[in-house]
Short mmCIF file of C-alpha atoms in Angstrom, two decimals:
data_model
loop_
_atom_site.label_atom_id
_atom_site.label_comp_id
_atom_site.label_asym_id
_atom_site.label_seq_id
_atom_site.Cartn_x
_atom_site.Cartn_y
_atom_site.Cartn_z
CA UNK A 1 0.00 -0.04 -0.05
CA UNK A 2 1.32 3.48 -0.96
CA UNK A 3 2.18 6.00 1.64
CA UNK A 4 -0.62 8.32 0.55
CA UNK A 5 -3.25 5.58 0.86
CA UNK A 6 -1.80 4.57 4.29
CA UNK A 7 -2.12 8.22 5.51
CA UNK A 8 -5.61 8.51 4.13
CA UNK A 9 -6.66 5.33 5.88
CA UNK A 10 -5.10 6.55 9.10
CA UNK A 11 -6.86 9.85 8.89
CA UNK A 12 -10.27 8.20 8.37
CA UNK A 13 -9.64 5.82 11.23
CA UNK A 14 -8.76 8.74 13.48
CA UNK A 15 -11.84 10.57 12.29
CA UNK A 16 -14.12 7.65 13.00
CA UNK A 17 -12.62 7.13 16.49
CA UNK A 18 -13.19 10.84 17.32
CA UNK A 19 -16.80 10.72 16.07
CA UNK A 20 -17.59 7.74 18.26
CA UNK A 21 -15.87 9.38 21.33
CA UNK A 22 -17.81 12.68 20.81
CA UNK A 23 -21.15 11.03 20.26
CA UNK A 24 -20.62 8.86 23.37
CA UNK A 25 -20.14 12.06 25.32
CA UNK A 26 -23.49 13.45 24.21
CA UNK A 27 -22.45 15.62 21.29
CA UNK A 28 -24.74 16.01 18.22
CA UNK A 29 -22.96 15.57 14.89
CA UNK A 30 -23.41 17.80 11.92
CA UNK A 31 -21.52 16.90 8.66
CA UNK A 32 -20.98 19.89 6.41
CA UNK A 33 -19.32 18.95 3.27
CA UNK A 34 -19.60 19.93 -0.43
CA UNK A 35 -18.40 18.44 -3.74
CA UNK A 36 -15.31 19.79 -5.35
CA UNK A 37 -17.42 21.10 -8.24
CA UNK A 38 -19.71 23.11 -5.97
CA UNK A 39 -16.81 24.30 -4.01
CA UNK A 40 -15.13 25.61 -7.16
CA UNK A 41 -18.33 27.34 -8.34
CA UNK A 42 -18.88 29.02 -5.01
CA UNK A 43 -15.15 29.96 -4.82
CA UNK A 44 -15.60 31.88 -8.13
CA UNK A 45 -18.84 33.59 -6.97
CA UNK A 46 -17.31 34.74 -3.67
CA UNK A 47 -13.96 35.82 -5.12
CA UNK A 48 -15.13 37.83 -8.06
CA UNK A 49 -16.56 40.77 -6.07
CA UNK A 50 -13.22 40.95 -4.01
CA UNK A 51 -11.14 40.75 -7.13
CA UNK A 52 -13.25 43.49 -8.98
CA UNK A 53 -12.66 45.86 -6.11
CA UNK A 54 -8.93 45.07 -5.83
CA UNK A 55 -8.30 45.49 -9.53
CA UNK A 56 -10.38 48.71 -9.66
CA UNK A 57 -8.34 50.29 -6.75
CA UNK A 58 -5.08 49.21 -8.37
CA UNK A 59 -6.02 50.74 -11.74
CA UNK A 60 -7.08 53.96 -10.12
CA UNK A 61 -3.68 54.04 -8.31
CA UNK A 62 -1.41 53.13 -11.12
CA UNK A 63 -3.10 53.41 -14.47
CA UNK A 64 -2.54 57.25 -14.85
CA UNK A 65 1.15 56.68 -14.04
CA UNK A 66 1.51 53.80 -16.52
CA UNK A 67 -0.23 55.73 -19.36
CA UNK A 68 2.35 58.59 -19.09
CA UNK A 69 5.37 56.26 -19.36
CA UNK A 70 6.48 56.28 -22.98
CA UNK A 71 9.44 54.01 -22.37
CA UNK A 72 7.46 51.15 -20.86
CA UNK A 73 7.35 48.98 -23.98
CA UNK A 74 7.42 45.32 -23.15
CA UNK A 75 9.66 43.01 -25.21
CA UNK A 76 8.83 39.45 -25.95
CA UNK A 77 11.77 38.25 -23.89
CA UNK A 78 10.59 40.23 -20.86
CA UNK A 79 7.01 39.02 -21.36
CA UNK A 80 8.19 35.35 -21.53
CA UNK A 81 10.34 35.97 -18.37
CA UNK A 82 7.46 37.43 -16.42
CA UNK A 83 5.17 34.51 -17.43
CA UNK A 84 7.82 31.96 -16.17
CA UNK A 85 8.33 33.93 -12.92
CA UNK A 86 4.52 34.10 -12.45
CA UNK A 87 4.01 30.36 -12.99
CA UNK A 88 6.88 29.46 -10.62
CA UNK A 89 5.45 31.75 -7.96
CA UNK A 90 2.05 30.15 -8.37
CA UNK A 91 3.52 26.75 -7.63
CA UNK A 92 5.15 28.18 -4.51
CA UNK A 93 1.83 29.75 -3.44
CA UNK A 94 -0.02 26.42 -3.88
CA UNK A 95 2.32 24.86 -1.42
CA UNK A 96 2.40 27.80 0.87
CA UNK A 97 -1.45 27.96 0.97
CA UNK A 98 -1.62 24.61 2.54
CA UNK A 99 1.38 25.33 4.77
CA UNK A 100 -0.34 28.44 6.12
CA UNK A 101 -3.45 26.36 6.97
CA UNK A 102 -1.18 23.89 8.85
CA UNK A 103 0.86 26.53 10.67
CA UNK A 104 -2.25 28.37 11.85
CA UNK A 105 -4.09 25.21 13.03
CA UNK A 106 -0.94 23.89 14.66
CA UNK A 107 -1.13 26.72 17.29
CA UNK A 108 -4.61 25.56 18.36
CA UNK A 109 -3.76 21.83 18.60
CA UNK A 110 -2.89 20.10 21.76
CA UNK A 111 -0.43 17.84 19.98
CA UNK A 112 1.07 20.59 17.66
CA UNK A 113 2.46 19.31 14.46
CA UNK A 114 1.54 15.72 15.31
CA UNK A 115 -2.03 16.63 14.46
CA UNK A 116 -1.33 18.22 11.10
CA UNK A 117 -1.19 16.13 7.87
CA UNK A 118 -0.15 17.31 4.49
CA UNK A 119 -0.72 15.41 1.15
CA UNK A 120 -2.00 15.48 -2.43
CA UNK A 121 -5.35 14.29 -3.80
CA UNK A 122 -3.79 12.77 -6.98
CA UNK A 123 -7.22 12.29 -8.68
CA UNK A 124 -7.49 16.10 -8.91
CA UNK A 125 -3.88 17.00 -8.35
CA UNK A 126 -4.96 19.06 -5.38
CA UNK A 127 -2.68 19.53 -2.33
CA UNK A 128 -4.32 19.50 1.10
CA UNK A 129 -3.78 20.10 4.72
CA UNK A 130 -5.78 18.19 7.27
CA UNK A 131 -6.01 18.75 11.10
CA UNK A 132 -6.93 15.60 12.97
CA UNK A 133 -7.90 17.38 16.24
CA UNK A 134 -11.22 19.01 17.05
CA UNK A 135 -10.85 22.76 17.21
CA UNK A 136 -12.98 25.53 18.55
CA UNK A 137 -14.67 27.88 16.12
CA UNK A 138 -12.15 30.66 16.32
CA UNK A 139 -9.13 28.53 15.75
CA UNK A 140 -10.60 26.52 12.80
CA UNK A 141 -12.09 29.56 10.99
CA UNK A 142 -8.79 31.50 11.39
CA UNK A 143 -6.92 28.54 9.87
CA UNK A 144 -9.46 28.59 6.96
CA UNK A 145 -9.07 32.18 6.01
CA UNK A 146 -5.36 32.76 6.80
CA UNK A 147 -4.21 31.90 3.29
CA UNK A 148 -6.61 34.60 1.99
CA UNK A 149 -5.26 37.20 4.38
CA UNK A 150 -1.55 36.38 3.79
CA UNK A 151 -1.35 35.31 0.03
CA UNK A 152 -4.45 37.09 -1.27
CA UNK A 153 -4.89 40.42 0.60
CA UNK A 154 -1.33 40.55 1.79
CA UNK A 155 0.22 40.23 -1.71
CA UNK A 156 -2.37 42.67 -3.09
CA UNK A 157 -1.25 45.42 -0.63
CA UNK A 158 2.33 44.72 -1.77
CA UNK A 159 1.33 45.17 -5.42
CA UNK A 160 -0.27 48.51 -4.51
CA UNK A 161 3.02 49.81 -3.15
CA UNK A 162 5.25 48.09 -5.65
CA UNK A 163 3.20 48.85 -8.80
CA UNK A 164 3.75 45.15 -9.88
CA UNK A 165 1.45 43.51 -12.27
CA UNK A 166 2.91 40.15 -11.52
CA UNK A 167 2.19 40.47 -7.81
CA UNK A 168 -1.28 41.80 -8.61
CA UNK A 169 -2.13 38.79 -10.78
CA UNK A 170 -0.54 36.56 -8.14
CA UNK A 171 -2.74 38.06 -5.43
CA UNK A 172 -5.81 37.65 -7.67
CA UNK A 173 -5.10 33.92 -8.24
CA UNK A 174 -4.61 33.48 -4.56
CA UNK A 175 -7.85 35.22 -3.69
CA UNK A 176 -9.55 32.92 -6.20
CA UNK A 177 -7.77 29.96 -4.70
CA UNK A 178 -9.08 30.88 -1.32
CA UNK A 179 -12.65 30.99 -2.48
CA UNK A 180 -13.42 27.59 -1.26
CA UNK A 181 -12.01 28.43 2.10
CA UNK A 182 -14.26 31.50 2.28
CA UNK A 183 -17.22 29.34 1.46
CA UNK A 184 -16.41 26.95 4.28
CA UNK A 185 -15.86 29.89 6.70
CA UNK A 186 -19.35 31.20 5.81
CA UNK A 187 -20.86 27.76 6.51
CA UNK A 188 -19.09 27.82 9.87
CA UNK A 189 -21.10 30.73 11.10
CA UNK A 190 -23.92 28.65 12.58
CA UNK A 191 -21.55 26.57 14.60
CA UNK A 192 -19.81 29.21 16.71
CA UNK A 193 -20.41 27.21 19.88
CA UNK A 194 -19.47 23.86 18.39
CA UNK A 195 -16.22 21.85 18.24
CA UNK A 196 -15.05 21.58 14.63
CA UNK A 197 -13.32 18.63 13.09
CA UNK A 198 -11.73 18.98 9.64
CA UNK A 199 -13.20 16.28 7.32
CA UNK A 200 -10.42 13.79 6.20
CA UNK A 201 -11.79 12.91 2.84
CA UNK A 202 -14.12 15.71 1.67
CA UNK A 203 -14.19 19.44 1.32
CA UNK A 204 -15.68 20.60 4.52
CA UNK A 205 -16.03 19.77 8.27
CA UNK A 206 -17.98 18.02 10.93
CA UNK A 207 -19.38 20.07 13.88
CA UNK A 208 -20.05 18.63 17.26
CA UNK A 209 -22.55 20.46 19.34
CA UNK A 210 -23.33 19.63 23.00
#
């Protein structure tokens, strides 16, 4: 059995054990998961308004300056270089996105890094981060939205000061990539007094309410 399948089986076993323990202690279980397709659609719908506002502010800030620059002609070599740099940075951000989830959740875990699992869903080539401990609302939702704050909004603020189209596009892609996390964070609103457990195999979570 491959290492990824072993890790997945272990995460599912830990999840089932926790479910049984929580239910035996009198907690009611609410499973809140969505398909990857629906998560992607909702990610686009939630991200587009934010992206529109960000791009509008950027253009208002820098378009007049750019339009007055007569020596800003872009060569094919420079364009190719920028595309390569952008793609490489996107790969770094994909990894960093999951790493930020893990680093944030780790601070709310009793067992620290032992409770954080990283991997890749090879069927969709999607990296993931899974926390095996139940967390309170604040810790879980912060872990959900932290990549948006750091890689999306954070990089966008940098682009405003640096006048960098590459960083702007990078922030836009990260905002779009965090759309699914925003959708999950919105679904969490009704479980503020619950213990939240990250679902090991689906996009979403399980809430345990006393």
